[in-house]
PDB file of C-alpha atoms in Angstrom:
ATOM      1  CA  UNK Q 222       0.000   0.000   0.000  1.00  0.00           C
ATOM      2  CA  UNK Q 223       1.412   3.509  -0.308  1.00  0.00           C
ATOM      3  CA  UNK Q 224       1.332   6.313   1.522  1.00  0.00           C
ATOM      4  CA  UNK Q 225      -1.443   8.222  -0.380  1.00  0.00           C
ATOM      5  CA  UNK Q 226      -3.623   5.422  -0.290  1.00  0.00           C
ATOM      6  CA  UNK Q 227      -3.162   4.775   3.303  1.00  0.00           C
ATOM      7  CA  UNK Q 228      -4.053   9.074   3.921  1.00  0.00           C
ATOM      8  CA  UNK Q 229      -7.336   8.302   1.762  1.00  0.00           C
ATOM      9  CA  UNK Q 230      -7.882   4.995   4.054  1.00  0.00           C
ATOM     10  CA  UNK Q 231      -7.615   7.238   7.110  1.00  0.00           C
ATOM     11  CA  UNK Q 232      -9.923  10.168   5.217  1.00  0.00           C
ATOM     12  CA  UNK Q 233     -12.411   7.486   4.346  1.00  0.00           C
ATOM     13  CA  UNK Q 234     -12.826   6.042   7.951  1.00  0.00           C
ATOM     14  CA  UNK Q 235     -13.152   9.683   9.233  1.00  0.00           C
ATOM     15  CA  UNK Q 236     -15.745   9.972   6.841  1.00  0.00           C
ATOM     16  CA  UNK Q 237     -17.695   7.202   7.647  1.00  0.00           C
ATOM     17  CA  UNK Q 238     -17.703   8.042  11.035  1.00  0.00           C
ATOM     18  CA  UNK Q 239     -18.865  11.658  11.069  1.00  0.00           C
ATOM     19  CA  UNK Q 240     -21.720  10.300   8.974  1.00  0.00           C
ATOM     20  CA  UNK Q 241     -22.534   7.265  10.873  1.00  0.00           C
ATOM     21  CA  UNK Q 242     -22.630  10.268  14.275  1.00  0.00           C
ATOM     22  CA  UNK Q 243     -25.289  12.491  11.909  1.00  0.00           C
ATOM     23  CA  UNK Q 244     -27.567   8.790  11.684  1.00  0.00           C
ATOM     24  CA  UNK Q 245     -27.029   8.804  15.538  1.00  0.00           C
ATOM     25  CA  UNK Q 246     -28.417  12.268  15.815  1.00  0.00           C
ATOM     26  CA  UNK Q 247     -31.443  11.872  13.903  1.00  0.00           C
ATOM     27  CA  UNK Q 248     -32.537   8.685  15.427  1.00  0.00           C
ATOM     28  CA  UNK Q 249     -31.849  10.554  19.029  1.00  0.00           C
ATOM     29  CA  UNK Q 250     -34.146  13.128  17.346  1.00  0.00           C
ATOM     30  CA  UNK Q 251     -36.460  10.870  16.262  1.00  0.00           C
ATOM     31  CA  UNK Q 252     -36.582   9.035  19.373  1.00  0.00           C
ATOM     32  CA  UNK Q 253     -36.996  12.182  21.523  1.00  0.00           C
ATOM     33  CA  UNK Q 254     -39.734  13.606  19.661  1.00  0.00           C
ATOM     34  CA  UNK Q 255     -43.549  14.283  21.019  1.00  0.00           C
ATOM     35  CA  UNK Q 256     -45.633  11.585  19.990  1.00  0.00           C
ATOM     36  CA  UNK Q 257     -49.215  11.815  20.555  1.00  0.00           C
ATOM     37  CA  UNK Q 258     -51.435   9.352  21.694  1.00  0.00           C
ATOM     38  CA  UNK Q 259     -53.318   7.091  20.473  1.00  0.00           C
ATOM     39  CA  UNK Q 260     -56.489   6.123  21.806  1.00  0.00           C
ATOM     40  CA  UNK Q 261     -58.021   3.215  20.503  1.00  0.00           C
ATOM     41  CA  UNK Q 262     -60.060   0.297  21.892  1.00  0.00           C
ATOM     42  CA  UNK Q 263     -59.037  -1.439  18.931  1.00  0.00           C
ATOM     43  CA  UNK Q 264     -57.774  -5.221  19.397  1.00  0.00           C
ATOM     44  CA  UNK Q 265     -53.770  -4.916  18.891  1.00  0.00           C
ATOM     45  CA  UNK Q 266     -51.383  -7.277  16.533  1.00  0.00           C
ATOM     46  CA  UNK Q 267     -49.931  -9.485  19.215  1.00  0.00           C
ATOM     47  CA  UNK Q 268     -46.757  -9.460  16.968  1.00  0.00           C
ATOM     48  CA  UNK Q 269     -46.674  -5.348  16.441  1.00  0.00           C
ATOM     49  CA  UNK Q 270     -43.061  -4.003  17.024  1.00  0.00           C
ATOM     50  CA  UNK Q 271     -41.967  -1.894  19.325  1.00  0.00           C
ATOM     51  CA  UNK Q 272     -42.780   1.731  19.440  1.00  0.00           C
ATOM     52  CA  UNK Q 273     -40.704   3.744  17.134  1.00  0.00           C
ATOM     53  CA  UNK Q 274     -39.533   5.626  19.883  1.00  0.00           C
ATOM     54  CA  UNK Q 275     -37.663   2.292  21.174  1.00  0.00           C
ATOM     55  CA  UNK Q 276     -36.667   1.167  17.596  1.00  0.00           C
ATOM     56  CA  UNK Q 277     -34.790   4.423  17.119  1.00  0.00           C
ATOM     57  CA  UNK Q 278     -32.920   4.176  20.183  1.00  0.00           C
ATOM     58  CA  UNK Q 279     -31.493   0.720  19.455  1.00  0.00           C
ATOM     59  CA  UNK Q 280     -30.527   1.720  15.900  1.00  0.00           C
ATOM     60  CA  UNK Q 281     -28.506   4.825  17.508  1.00  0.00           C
ATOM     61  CA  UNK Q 282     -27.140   2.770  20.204  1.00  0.00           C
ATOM     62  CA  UNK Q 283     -26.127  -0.270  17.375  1.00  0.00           C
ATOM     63  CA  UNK Q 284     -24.466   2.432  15.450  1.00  0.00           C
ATOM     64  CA  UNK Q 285     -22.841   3.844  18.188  1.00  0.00           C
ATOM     65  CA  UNK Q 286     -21.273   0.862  18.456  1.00  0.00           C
ATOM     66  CA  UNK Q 287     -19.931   0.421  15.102  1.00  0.00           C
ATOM     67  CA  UNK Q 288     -18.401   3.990  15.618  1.00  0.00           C
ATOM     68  CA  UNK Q 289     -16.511   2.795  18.689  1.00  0.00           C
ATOM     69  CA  UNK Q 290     -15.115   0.256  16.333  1.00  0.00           C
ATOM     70  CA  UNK Q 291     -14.449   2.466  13.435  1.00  0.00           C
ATOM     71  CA  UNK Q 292     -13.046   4.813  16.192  1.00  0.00           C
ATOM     72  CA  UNK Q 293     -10.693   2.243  17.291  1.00  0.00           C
ATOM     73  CA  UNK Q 294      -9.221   1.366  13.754  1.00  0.00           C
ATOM     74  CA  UNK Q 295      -8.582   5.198  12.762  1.00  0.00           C
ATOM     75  CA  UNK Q 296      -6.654   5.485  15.959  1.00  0.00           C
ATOM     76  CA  UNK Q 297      -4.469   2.314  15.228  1.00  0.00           C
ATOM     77  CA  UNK Q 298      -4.055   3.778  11.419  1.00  0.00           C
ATOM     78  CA  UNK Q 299      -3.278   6.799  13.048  1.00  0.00           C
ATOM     79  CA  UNK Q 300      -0.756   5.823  15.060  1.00  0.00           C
ATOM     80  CA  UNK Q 301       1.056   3.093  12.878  1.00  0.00           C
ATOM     81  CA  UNK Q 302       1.671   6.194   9.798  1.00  0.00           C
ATOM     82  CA  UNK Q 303       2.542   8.960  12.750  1.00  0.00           C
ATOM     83  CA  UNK Q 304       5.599   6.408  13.921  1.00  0.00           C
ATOM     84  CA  UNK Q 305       6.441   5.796  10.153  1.00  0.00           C
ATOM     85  CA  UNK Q 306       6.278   9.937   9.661  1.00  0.00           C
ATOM     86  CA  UNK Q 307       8.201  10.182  12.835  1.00  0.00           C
ATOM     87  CA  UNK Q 308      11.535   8.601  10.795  1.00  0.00           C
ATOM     88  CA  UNK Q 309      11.380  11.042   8.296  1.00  0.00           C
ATOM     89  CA  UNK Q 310      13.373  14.550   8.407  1.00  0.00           C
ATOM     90  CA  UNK Q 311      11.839  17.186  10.676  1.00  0.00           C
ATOM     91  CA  UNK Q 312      10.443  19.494   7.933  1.00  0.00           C
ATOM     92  CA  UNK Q 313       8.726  16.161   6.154  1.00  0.00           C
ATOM     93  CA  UNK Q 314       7.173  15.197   9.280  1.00  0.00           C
ATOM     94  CA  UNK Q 315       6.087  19.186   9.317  1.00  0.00           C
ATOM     95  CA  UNK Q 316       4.434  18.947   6.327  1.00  0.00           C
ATOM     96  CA  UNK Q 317       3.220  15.552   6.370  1.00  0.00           C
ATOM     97  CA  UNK Q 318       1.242  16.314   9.526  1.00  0.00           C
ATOM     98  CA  UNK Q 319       0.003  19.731   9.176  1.00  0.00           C
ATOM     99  CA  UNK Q 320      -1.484  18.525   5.864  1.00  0.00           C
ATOM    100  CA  UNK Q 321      -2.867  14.805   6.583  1.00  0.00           C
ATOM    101  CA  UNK Q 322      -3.970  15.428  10.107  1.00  0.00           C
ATOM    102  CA  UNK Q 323      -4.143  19.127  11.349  1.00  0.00           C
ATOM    103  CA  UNK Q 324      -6.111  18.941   7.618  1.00  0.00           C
ATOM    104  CA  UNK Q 325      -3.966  22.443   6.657  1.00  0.00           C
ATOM    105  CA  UNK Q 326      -4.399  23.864   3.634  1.00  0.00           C
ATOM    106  CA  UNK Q 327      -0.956  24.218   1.622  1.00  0.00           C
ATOM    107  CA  UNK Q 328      -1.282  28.111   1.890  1.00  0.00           C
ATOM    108  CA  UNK Q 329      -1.679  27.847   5.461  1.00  0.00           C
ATOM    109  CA  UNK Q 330       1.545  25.368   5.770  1.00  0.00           C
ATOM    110  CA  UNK Q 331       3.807  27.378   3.544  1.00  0.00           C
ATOM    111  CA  UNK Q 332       3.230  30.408   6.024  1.00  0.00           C
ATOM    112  CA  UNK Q 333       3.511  28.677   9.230  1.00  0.00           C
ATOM    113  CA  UNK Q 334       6.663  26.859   7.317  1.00  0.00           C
ATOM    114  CA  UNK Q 335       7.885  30.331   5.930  1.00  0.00           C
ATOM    115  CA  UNK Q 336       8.546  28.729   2.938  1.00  0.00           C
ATOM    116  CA  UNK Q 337       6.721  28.758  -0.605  1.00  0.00           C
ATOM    117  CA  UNK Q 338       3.726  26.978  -1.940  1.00  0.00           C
ATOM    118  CA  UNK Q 339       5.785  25.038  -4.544  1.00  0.00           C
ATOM    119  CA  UNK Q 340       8.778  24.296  -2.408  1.00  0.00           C
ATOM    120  CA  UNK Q 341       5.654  22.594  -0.120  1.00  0.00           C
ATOM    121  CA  UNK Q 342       4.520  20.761  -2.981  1.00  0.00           C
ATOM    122  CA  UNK Q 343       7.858  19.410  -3.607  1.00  0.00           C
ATOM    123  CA  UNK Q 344       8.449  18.656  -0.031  1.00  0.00           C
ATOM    124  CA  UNK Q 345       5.799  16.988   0.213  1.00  0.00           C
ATOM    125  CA  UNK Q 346       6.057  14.929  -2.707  1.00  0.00           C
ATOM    126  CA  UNK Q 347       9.736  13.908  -1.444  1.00  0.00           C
ATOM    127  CA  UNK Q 348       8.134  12.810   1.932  1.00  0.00           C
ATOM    128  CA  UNK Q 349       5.525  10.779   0.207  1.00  0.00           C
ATOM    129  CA  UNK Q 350       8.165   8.864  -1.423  1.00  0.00           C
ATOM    130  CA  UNK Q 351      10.409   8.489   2.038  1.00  0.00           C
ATOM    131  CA  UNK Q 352       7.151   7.045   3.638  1.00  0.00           C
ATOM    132  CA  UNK Q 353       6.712   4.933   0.295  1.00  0.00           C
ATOM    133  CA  UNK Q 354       9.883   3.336   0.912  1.00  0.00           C
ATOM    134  CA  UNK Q 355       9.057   2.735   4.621  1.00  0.00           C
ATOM    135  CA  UNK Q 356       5.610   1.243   3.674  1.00  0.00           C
ATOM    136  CA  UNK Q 357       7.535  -1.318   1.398  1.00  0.00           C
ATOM    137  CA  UNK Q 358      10.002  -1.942   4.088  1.00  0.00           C
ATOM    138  CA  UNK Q 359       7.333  -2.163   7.305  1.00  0.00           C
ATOM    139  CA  UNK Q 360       3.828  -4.146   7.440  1.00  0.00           C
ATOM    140  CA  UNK Q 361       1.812  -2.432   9.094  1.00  0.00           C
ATOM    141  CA  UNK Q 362      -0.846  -4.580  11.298  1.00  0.00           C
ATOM    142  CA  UNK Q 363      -3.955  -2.340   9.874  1.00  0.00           C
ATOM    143  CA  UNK Q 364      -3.146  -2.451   6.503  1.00  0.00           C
TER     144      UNK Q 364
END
């Protein structure tokens, strides 16, 4: 795997989480909402499911729980391509991390860096090549 794709695994799983936390919102929503109700003397379905209040609470609770585990796999991605960075030179692992995890624009790095945009660019191209070389070299347990 290189580098890039392994920054686009680790976008991907943020991704999925910050979506699967907007499904747990809106079935806390729906589950919280003001239901009015319903009087009937009507004979009830003895197989009927539960009230949508309850259903909507277990779905947010299941998906909570696939976040913990998506949460758990970013953090091991994390921290298996922060000790690879951590080999390379000091301005690589700069660059590298303002970009792929403080999620800096290349503007915004270049200033902080006081360097130029296109010495950035080529900077960072270099590092991804280092951490290439390190991928090949190093399997990583979340690959």
């Amino acid at each position: 795997m290189k580098a890039k794709d392994f920054f686009k695994t680790i976008k991907q799983l943020e991704n999925q989480i910050e979506s699967k936390r907007y499904m747990v919102q809106t079935y806390r929503t729906l589950a919280e909402g003001v239901r009015s109700p319903v009087y009937s003397d009507m004979p009830k379905s003895p197989n009927r499911q539960l009230e949508p209040m309850a259903e909507a609470l277990i779905k947010a609770v299941e998906i909570e729980e696939e976040i913990k585990a998506l949460e758990y796999e970013l953090t091991q991605k994390r921290a298996d391509v922060i000790d690879l960075i951590s080999k390379l030179e000091k301005d690589h692992q700069i660059v590298l991390i303002k970009r792929y995890f403080e999620k800096k624009s290349w503007g915004e790095i270049a200033a902080s860096m006081y360097y130029t945009e296109r010495w950035i660019y080529k900077m960072h191209g270099t590092a991804l090549k280092q951490l290439d070389e390190l991928f090949s070299r190093v399997q990583l347990s979340s690959c």
